[in-house]
GROMACS .gro file of C-alpha atoms in nm:
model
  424
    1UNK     CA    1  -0.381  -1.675  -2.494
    2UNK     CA    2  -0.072  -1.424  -2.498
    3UNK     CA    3   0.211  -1.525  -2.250
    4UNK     CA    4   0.376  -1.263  -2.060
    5UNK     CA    5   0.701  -1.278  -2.318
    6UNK     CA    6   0.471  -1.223  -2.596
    7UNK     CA    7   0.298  -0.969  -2.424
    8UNK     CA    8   0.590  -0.783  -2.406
    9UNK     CA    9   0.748  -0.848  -2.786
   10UNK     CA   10   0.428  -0.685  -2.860
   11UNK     CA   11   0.466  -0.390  -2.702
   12UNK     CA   12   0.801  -0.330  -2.835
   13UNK     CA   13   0.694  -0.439  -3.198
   14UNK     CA   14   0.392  -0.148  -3.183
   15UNK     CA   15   0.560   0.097  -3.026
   16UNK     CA   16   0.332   0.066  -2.708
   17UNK     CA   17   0.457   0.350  -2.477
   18UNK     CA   18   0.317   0.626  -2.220
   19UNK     CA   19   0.133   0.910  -2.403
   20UNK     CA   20   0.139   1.271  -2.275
   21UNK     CA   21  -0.132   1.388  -2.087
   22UNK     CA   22  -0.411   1.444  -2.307
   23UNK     CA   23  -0.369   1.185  -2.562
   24UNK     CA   24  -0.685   0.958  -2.612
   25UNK     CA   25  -0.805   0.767  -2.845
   26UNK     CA   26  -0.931   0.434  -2.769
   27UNK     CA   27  -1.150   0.279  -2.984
   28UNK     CA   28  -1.517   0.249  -2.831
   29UNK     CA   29  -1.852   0.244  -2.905
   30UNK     CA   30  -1.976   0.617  -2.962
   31UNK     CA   31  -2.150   0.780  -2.641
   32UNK     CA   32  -1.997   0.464  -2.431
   33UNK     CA   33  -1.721   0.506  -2.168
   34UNK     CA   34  -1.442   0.286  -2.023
   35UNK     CA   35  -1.543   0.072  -1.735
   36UNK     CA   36  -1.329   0.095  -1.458
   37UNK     CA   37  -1.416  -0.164  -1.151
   38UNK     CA   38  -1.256  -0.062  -0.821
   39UNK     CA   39  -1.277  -0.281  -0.538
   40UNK     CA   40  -1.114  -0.131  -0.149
   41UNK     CA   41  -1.223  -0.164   0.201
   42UNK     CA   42  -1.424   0.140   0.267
   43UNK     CA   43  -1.634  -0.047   0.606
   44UNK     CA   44  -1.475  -0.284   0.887
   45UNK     CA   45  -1.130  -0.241   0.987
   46UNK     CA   46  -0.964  -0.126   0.735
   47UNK     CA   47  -1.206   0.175   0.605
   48UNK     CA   48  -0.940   0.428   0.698
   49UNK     CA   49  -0.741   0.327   0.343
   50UNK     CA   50  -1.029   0.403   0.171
   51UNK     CA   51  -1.130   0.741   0.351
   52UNK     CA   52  -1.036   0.889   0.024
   53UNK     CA   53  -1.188   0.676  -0.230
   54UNK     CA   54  -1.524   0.917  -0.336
   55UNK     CA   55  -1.288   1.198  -0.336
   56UNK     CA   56  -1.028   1.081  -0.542
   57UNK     CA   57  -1.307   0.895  -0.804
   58UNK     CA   58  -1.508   1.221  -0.836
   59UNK     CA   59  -1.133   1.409  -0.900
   60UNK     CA   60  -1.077   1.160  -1.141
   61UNK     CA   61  -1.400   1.155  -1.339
   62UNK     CA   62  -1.392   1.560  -1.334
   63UNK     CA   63  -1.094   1.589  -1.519
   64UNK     CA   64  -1.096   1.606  -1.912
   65UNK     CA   65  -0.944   1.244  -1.937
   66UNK     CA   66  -1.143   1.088  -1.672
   67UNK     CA   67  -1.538   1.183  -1.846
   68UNK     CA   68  -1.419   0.937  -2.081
   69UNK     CA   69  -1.452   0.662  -1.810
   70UNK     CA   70  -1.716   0.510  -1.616
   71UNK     CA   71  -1.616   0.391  -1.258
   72UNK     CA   72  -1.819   0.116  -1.086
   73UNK     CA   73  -1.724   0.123  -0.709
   74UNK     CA   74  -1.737  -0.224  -0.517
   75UNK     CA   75  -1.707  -0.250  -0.094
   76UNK     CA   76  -1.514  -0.506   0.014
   77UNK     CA   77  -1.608  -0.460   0.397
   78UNK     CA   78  -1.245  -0.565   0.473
   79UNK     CA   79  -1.355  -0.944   0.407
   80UNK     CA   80  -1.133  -1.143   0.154
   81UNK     CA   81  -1.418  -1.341   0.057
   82UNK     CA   82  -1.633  -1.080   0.006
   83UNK     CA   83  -1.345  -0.903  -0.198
   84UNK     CA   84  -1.330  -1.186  -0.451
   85UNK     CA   85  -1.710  -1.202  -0.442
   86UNK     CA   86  -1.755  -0.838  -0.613
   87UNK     CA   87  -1.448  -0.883  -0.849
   88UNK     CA   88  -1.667  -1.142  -0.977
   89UNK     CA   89  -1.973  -0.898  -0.975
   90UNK     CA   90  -1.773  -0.690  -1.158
   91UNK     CA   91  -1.586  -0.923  -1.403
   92UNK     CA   92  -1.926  -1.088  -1.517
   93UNK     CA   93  -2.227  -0.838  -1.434
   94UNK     CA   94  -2.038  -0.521  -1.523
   95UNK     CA   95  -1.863  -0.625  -1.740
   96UNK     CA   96  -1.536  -0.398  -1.698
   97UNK     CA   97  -1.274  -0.318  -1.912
   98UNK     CA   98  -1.004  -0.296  -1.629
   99UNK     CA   99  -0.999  -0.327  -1.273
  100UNK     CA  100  -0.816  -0.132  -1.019
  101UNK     CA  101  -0.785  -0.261  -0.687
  102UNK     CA  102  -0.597  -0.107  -0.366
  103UNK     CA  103  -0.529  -0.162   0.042
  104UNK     CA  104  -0.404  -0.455   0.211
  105UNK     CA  105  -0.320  -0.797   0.060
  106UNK     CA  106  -0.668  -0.872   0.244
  107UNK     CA  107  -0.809  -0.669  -0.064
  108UNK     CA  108  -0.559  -0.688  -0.357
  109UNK     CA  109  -0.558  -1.096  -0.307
  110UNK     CA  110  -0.841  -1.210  -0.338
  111UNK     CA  111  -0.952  -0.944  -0.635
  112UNK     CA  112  -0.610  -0.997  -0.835
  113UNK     CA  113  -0.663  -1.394  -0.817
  114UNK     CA  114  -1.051  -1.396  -0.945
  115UNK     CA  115  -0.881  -1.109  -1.204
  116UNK     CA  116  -0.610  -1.378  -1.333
  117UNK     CA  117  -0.831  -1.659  -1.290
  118UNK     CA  118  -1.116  -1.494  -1.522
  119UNK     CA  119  -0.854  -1.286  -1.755
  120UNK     CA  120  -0.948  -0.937  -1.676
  121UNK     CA  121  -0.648  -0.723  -1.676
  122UNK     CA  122  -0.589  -0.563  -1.319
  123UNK     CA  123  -0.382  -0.282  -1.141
  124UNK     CA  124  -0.344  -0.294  -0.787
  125UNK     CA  125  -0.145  -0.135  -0.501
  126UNK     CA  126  -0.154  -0.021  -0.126
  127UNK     CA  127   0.006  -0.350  -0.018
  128UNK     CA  128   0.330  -0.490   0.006
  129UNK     CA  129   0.475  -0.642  -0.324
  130UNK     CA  130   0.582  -0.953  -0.091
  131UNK     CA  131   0.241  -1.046   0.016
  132UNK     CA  132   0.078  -0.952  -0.289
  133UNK     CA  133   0.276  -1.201  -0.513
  134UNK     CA  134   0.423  -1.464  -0.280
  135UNK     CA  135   0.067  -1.486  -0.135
  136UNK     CA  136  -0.075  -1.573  -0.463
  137UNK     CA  137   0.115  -1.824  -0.540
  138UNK     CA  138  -0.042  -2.221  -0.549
  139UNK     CA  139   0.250  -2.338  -0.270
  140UNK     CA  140   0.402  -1.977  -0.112
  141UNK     CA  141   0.664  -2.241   0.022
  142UNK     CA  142   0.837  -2.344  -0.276
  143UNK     CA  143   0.995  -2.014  -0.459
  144UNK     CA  144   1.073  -2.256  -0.768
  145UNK     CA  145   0.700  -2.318  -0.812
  146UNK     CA  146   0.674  -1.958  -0.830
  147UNK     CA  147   0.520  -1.832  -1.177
  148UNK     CA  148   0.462  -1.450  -1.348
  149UNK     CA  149   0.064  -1.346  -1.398
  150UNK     CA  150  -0.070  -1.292  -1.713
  151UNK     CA  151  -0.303  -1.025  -1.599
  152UNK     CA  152  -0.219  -0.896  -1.244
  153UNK     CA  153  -0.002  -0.588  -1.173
  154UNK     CA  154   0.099  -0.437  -0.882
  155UNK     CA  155   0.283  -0.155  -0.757
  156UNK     CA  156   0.442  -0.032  -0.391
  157UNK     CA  157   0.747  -0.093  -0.184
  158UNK     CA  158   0.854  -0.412  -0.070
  159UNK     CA  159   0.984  -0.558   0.284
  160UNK     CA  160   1.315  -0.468   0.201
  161UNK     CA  161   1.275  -0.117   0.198
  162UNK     CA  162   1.065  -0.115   0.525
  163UNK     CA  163   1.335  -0.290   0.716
  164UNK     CA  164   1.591  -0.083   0.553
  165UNK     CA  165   1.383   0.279   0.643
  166UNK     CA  166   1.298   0.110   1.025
  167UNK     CA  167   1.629   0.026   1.067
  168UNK     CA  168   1.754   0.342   0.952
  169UNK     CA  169   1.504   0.546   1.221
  170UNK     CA  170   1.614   0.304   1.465
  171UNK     CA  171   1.986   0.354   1.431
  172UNK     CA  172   1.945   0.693   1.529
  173UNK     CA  173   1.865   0.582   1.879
  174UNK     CA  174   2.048   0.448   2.154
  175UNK     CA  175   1.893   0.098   2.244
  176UNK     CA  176   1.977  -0.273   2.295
  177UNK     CA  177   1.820  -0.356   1.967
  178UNK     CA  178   1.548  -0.605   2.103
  179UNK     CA  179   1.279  -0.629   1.884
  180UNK     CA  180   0.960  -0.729   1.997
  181UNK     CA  181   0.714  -0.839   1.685
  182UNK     CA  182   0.342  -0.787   1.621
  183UNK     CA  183   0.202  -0.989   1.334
  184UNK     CA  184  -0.136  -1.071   1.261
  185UNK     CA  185  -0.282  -1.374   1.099
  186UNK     CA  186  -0.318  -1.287   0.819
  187UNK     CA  187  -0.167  -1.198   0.441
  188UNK     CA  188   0.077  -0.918   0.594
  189UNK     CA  189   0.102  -1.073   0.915
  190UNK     CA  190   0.281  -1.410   0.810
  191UNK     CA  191   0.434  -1.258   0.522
  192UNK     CA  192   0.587  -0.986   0.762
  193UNK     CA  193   0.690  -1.250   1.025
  194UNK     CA  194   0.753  -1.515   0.835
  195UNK     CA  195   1.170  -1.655   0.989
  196UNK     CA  196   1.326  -1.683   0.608
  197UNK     CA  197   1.167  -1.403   0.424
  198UNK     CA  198   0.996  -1.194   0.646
  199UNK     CA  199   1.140  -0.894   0.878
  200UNK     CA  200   1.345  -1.090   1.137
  201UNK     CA  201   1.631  -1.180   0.892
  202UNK     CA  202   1.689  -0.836   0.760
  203UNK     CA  203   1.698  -0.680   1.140
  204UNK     CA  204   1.951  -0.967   1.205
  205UNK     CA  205   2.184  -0.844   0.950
  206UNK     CA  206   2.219  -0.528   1.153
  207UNK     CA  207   2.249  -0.673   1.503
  208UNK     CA  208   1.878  -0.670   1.604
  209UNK     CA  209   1.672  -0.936   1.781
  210UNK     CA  210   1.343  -1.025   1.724
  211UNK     CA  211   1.108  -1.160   1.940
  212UNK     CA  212   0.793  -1.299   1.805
  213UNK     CA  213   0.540  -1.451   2.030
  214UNK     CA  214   0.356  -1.599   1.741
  215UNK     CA  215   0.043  -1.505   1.506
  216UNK     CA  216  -0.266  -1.396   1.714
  217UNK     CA  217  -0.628  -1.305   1.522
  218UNK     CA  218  -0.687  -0.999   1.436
  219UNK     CA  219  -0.984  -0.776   1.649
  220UNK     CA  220  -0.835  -0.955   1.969
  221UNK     CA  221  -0.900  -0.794   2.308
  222UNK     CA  222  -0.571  -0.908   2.502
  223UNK     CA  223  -0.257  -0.874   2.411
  224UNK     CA  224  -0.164  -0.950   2.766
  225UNK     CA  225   0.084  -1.247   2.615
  226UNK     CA  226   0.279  -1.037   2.390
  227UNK     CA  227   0.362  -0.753   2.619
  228UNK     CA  228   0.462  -0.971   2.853
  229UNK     CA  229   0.685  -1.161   2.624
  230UNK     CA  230   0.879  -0.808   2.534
  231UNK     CA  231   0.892  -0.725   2.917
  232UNK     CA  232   1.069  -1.067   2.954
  233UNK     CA  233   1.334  -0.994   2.649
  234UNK     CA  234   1.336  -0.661   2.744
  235UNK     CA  235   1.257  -0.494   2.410
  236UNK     CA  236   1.354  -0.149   2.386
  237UNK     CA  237   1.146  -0.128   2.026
  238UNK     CA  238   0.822  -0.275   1.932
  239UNK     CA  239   0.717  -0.315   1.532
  240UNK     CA  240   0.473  -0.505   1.348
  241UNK     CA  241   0.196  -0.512   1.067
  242UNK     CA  242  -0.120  -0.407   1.271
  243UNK     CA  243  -0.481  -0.297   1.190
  244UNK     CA  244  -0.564   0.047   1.358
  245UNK     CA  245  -0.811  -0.093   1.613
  246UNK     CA  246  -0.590  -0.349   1.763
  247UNK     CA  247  -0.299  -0.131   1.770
  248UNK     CA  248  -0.515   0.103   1.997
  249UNK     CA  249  -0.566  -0.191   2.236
  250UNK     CA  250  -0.189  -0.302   2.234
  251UNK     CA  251  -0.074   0.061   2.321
  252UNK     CA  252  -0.311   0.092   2.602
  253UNK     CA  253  -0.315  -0.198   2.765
  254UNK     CA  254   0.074  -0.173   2.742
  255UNK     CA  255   0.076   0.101   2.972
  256UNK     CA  256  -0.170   0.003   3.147
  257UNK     CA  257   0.079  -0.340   3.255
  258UNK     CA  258   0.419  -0.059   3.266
  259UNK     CA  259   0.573  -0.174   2.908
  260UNK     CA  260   0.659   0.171   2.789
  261UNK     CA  261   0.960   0.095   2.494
  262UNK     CA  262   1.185   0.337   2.360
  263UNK     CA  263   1.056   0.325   2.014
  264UNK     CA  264   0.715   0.183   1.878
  265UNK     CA  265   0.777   0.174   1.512
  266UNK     CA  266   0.466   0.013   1.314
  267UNK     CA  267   0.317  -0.044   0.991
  268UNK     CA  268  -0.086  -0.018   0.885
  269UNK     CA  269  -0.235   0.107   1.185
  270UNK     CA  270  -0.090   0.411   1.237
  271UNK     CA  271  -0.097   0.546   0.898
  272UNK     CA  272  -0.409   0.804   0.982
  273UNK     CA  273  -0.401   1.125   1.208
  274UNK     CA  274  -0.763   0.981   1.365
  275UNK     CA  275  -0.573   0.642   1.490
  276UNK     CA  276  -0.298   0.874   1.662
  277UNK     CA  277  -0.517   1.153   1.794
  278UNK     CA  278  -0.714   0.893   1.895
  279UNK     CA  279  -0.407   0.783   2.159
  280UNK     CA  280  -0.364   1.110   2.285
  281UNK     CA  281  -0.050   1.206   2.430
  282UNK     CA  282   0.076   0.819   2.405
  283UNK     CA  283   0.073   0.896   2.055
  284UNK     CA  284   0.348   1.134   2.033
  285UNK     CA  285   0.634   1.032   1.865
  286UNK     CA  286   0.507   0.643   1.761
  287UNK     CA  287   0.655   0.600   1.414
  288UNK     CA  288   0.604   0.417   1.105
  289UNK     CA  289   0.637   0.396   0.718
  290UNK     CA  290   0.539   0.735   0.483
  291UNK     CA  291   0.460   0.606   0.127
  292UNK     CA  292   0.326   0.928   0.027
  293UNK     CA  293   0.256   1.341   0.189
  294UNK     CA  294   0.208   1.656   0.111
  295UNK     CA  295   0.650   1.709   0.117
  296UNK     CA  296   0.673   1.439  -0.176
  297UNK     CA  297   0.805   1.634  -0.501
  298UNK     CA  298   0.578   1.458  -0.762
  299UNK     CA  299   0.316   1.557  -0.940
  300UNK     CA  300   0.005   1.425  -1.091
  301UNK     CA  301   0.003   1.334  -1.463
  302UNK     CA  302  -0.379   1.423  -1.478
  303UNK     CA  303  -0.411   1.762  -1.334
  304UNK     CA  304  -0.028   1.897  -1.269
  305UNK     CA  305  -0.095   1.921  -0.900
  306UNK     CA  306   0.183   1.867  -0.654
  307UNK     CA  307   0.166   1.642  -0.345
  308UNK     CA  308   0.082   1.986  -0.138
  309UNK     CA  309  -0.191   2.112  -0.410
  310UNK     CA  310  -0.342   1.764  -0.350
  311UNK     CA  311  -0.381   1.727   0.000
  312UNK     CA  312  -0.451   2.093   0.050
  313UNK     CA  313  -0.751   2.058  -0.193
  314UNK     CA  314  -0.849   1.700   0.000
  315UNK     CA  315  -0.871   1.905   0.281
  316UNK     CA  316  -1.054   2.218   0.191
  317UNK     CA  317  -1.292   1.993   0.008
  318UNK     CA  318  -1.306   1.715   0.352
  319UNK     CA  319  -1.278   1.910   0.616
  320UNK     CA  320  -1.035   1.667   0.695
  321UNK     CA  321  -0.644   1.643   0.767
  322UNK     CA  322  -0.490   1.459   0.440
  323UNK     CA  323  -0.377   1.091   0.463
  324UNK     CA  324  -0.136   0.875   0.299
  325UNK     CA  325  -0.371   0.709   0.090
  326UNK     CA  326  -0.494   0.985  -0.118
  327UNK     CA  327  -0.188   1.010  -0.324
  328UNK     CA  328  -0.208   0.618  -0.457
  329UNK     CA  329  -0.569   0.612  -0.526
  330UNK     CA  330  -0.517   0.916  -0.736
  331UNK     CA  331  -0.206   0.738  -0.878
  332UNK     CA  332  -0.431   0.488  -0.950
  333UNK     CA  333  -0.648   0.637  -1.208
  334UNK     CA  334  -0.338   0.846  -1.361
  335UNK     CA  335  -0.189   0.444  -1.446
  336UNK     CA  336  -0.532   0.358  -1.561
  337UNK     CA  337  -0.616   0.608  -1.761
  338UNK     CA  338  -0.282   0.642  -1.901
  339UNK     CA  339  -0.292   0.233  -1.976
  340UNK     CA  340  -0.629   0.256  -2.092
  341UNK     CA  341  -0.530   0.573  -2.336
  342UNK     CA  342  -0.284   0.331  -2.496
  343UNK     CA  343  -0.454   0.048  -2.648
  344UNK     CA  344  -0.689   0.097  -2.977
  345UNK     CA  345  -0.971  -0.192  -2.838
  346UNK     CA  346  -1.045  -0.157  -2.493
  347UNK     CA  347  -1.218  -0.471  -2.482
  348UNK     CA  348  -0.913  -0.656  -2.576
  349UNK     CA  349  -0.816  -0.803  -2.205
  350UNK     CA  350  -0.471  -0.965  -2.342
  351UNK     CA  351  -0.360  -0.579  -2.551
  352UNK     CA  352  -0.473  -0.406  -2.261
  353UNK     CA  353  -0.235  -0.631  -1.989
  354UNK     CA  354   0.016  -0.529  -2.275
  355UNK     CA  355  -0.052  -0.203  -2.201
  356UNK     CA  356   0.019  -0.187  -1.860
  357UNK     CA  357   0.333  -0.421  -1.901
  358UNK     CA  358   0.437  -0.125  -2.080
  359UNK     CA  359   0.356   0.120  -1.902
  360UNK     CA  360   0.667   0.412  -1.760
  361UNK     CA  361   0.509   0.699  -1.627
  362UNK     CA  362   0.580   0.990  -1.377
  363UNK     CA  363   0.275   0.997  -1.115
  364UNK     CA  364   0.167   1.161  -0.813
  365UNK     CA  365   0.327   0.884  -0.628
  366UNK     CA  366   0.669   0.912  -0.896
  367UNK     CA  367   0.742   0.644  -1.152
  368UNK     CA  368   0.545   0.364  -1.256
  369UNK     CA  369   0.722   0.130  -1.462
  370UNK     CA  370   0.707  -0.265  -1.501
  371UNK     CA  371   1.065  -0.276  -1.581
  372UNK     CA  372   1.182  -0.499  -1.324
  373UNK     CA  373   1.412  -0.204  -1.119
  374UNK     CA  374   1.494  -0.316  -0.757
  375UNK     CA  375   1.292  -0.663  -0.804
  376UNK     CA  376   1.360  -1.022  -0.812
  377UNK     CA  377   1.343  -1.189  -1.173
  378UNK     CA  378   1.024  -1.458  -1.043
  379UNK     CA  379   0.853  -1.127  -0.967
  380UNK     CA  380   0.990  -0.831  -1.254
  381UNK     CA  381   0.726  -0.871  -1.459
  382UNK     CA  382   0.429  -0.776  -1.257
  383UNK     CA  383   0.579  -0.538  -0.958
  384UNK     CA  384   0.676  -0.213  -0.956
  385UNK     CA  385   0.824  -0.011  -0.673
  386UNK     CA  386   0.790   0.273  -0.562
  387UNK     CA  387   0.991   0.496  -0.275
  388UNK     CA  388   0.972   0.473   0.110
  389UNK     CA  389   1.072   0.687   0.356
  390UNK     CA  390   1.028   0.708   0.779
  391UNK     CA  391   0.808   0.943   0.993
  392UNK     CA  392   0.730   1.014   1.339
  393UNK     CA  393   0.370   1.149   1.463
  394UNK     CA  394   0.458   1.520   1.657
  395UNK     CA  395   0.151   1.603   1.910
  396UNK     CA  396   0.048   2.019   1.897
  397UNK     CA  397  -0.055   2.227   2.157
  398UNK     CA  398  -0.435   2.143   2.048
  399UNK     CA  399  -0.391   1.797   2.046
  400UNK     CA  400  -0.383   1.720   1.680
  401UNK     CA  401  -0.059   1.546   1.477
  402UNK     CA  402   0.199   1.633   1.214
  403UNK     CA  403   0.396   1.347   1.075
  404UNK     CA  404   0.727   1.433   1.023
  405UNK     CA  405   0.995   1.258   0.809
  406UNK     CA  406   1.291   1.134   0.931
  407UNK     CA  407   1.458   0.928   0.740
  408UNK     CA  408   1.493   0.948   0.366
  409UNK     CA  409   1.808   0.779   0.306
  410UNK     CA  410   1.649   0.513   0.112
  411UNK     CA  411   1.502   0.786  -0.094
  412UNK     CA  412   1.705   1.143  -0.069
  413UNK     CA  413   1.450   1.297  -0.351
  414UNK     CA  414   1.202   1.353  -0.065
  415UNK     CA  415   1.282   1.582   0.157
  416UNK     CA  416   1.338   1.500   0.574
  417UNK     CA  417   1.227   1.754   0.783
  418UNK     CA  418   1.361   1.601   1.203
  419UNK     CA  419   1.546   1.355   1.342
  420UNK     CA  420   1.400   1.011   1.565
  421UNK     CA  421   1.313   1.081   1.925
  422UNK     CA  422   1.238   0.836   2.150
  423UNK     CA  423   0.842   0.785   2.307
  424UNK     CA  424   0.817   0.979   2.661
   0.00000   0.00000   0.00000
């Protein structure tokens, strides 16, 4: 088996490189097509990341490029186990020829370690590079145990950049920069919270305290213990890494007990118009990450449309408002297609995991290129990054949301469009 390092002296020694749109020439069996396996949450919890998914796969498989391909769609139900389970499926009954994978480390995990463990080349994103990598890892404890993937590849932002764009939409507040932190069990949770690489240290740098009342389980109905542990510290700002249902039970019962904070700045479960509307008025103004909207200035490889064209179309063809999502699982097929474009036998796992090594493309989402930019060495050779900026939910007259940017200083190419204000 190829390591990584020859992986890569292959590339350079044939030239392996992103093709224009258009260029295709795999060799395949006549009349067959590329199997793609995708695996995402479309039921439980986490269905809103994958709101998009038949959308974005009939898009795909419309487009000249895409009737090459074949794409074999797997439910994960938001269940790790059950995400590994269908990688399987896919790996050994459908015998792929790549898989893409996308939302949560709860999904990317599990289907990225059966992908490495059985040698099927995979492409994942939607989660956290921290989680995704660290939380594969045999002992997540010990960073010189640490080792590269031979087959799994992954691209999004990393912790970093969120504390740096919260931190940024907090400083334009006045407050007394107590934190008060919601994290989860699980892969985000304790990667988010954990007190040597998780949020705390990089809010510390600036002056901000975090309180964490520890790791509670995820669907809980009280979070009776946590509010009152930022009523006692006083926490003018409350963040975390929360799944839309729960965050709906922390806001409410919080006013219900008379913890209204200046700022409520989270990650995950505010991400979709329905879990804000959903708040009503005490959704006005709650803020979080943007990974990708309709202001981005990038443009899909596959079809030329903008970040506007796309979500327009989503909509017209929905009847629904766009969501962040819809831009990476398009990405997604643009990197897969564009990998899959580049190697002469398809069924070759180890030329096409040199393929994506390879890979530097513009995308709907901007670059994509495993060059190791903005990472750590123990992780450069299977993450990618790609930009983050802040937004704040603005409630209409009808009672619907716009999310507005404001902050881009971590990345001035998209545009801002307000500045922070503090919740009612």
């Amino acid at each position: 088996m190829l390591t990584r390092r020859k992986f890569l002296r292959t590339s350079a020694a044939t030239g392996l490189a992103a093709t224009a749109p258009g260029l295709f020439a795999p060799a395949i069996a006549q009349g067959a097509k590329i199997r793609i396996g995708y695996v995402s949450p479309q039921s439980g919890p986490l269905a809103g990341f994958a709101e998009s998914d038949s959308y974005n796969i009939a898009s795909f498989l419309a487009t000249e490029v895409g009737q090459n391909f074949q794409v074999i769609v797997k439910d994960s139900q938001s269940d790790p186990n059950r995400a590994a389970a269908v990688a399987k499926e896919l790996i050994v009954n459908d015998e792929i020829n790549l898989m893409v994978v996308a939302s949560t480390p709860e999904t990317t995990n599990p289907v990225a370690t059966t992908c490495e463990a059985e040698g099927m080349p995979v492409i994942s994103t939607k989660a956290p590079w921290q989680p995704w990598f660290i939380g594969q890892q045999g002992n997540p404890g010990d960073p010189a145990s640490w080792k590269p993937f031979d087959f799994a590849f992954h691209y999004f932002w990393g912790l970093e950049d969120v504390i740096a764009v919260f931190l940024n939409m907090w400083n334009q507040l006045d407050t007394n920069k107590q934190v008060g932190g919601l994290f989860p069990n699980d892969g985000d949770g304790n990667a988010w919270g954990d007190p040597n690489v998780g949020v705390g240290p990089g809010f510390a740098a600036q002056g901000y305290s975090l309180t964490d009342p520890g790791r509670y389980q995820n669907l809980t109905d009280d979070f009776t213990a946590q509010i009152n542990a930022f009523k006692a510290a006083n926490c003018d700002i409350v963040t975390g890494v929360v799944i839309p249902p729960d965050f709906t039970t922390f806001r409410n019962q919080s006013l219900q007990q008379g913890f209204n904070p200046k700022i409520i700045t989270v990650a995950k479960a505010i991400l979709f118009p329905q879990s804000v509307e959903a708040l009503g008025e005490a959704g006005h103004n709650l803020s979080s990450e943007v990974w990708w909207s309709a202001q981005h200035p990038f443009k899909s490889s596959l079809t030329g449309q903008s970040c506007a064209d796309l979500a327009a179309d989503y909509t017209a063809k929905s009847g629904r408002p766009w969501t962040q999502p819809i831009g990476f699982v398009h990405s997604l097929f643009e990197v897969a297609s564009n990998v899959m474009g580049r190697v002469e036998d398809v069924t070759d796992a180890e030329a096409v995991a040199a393929a994506i090594a390879a890979t530097d493309m513009d995308t709907m989402v901007g670059k994509v290129a495993w060059n190791g930019a903005g990472v750590p060495p123990f992780a450069a050779t299977n993450v990618c990054k790609t930009p983050l900026v802040g937004g704040q939910w603005r409630r209409k007259d009808d009672g619907t949301f716009d999310l507005v940017i404001v902050d881009n200083q971590t990345a001035p190419e998209i545009p801002a469009a307000g500045q922070m204000e503090a919740l009612a």
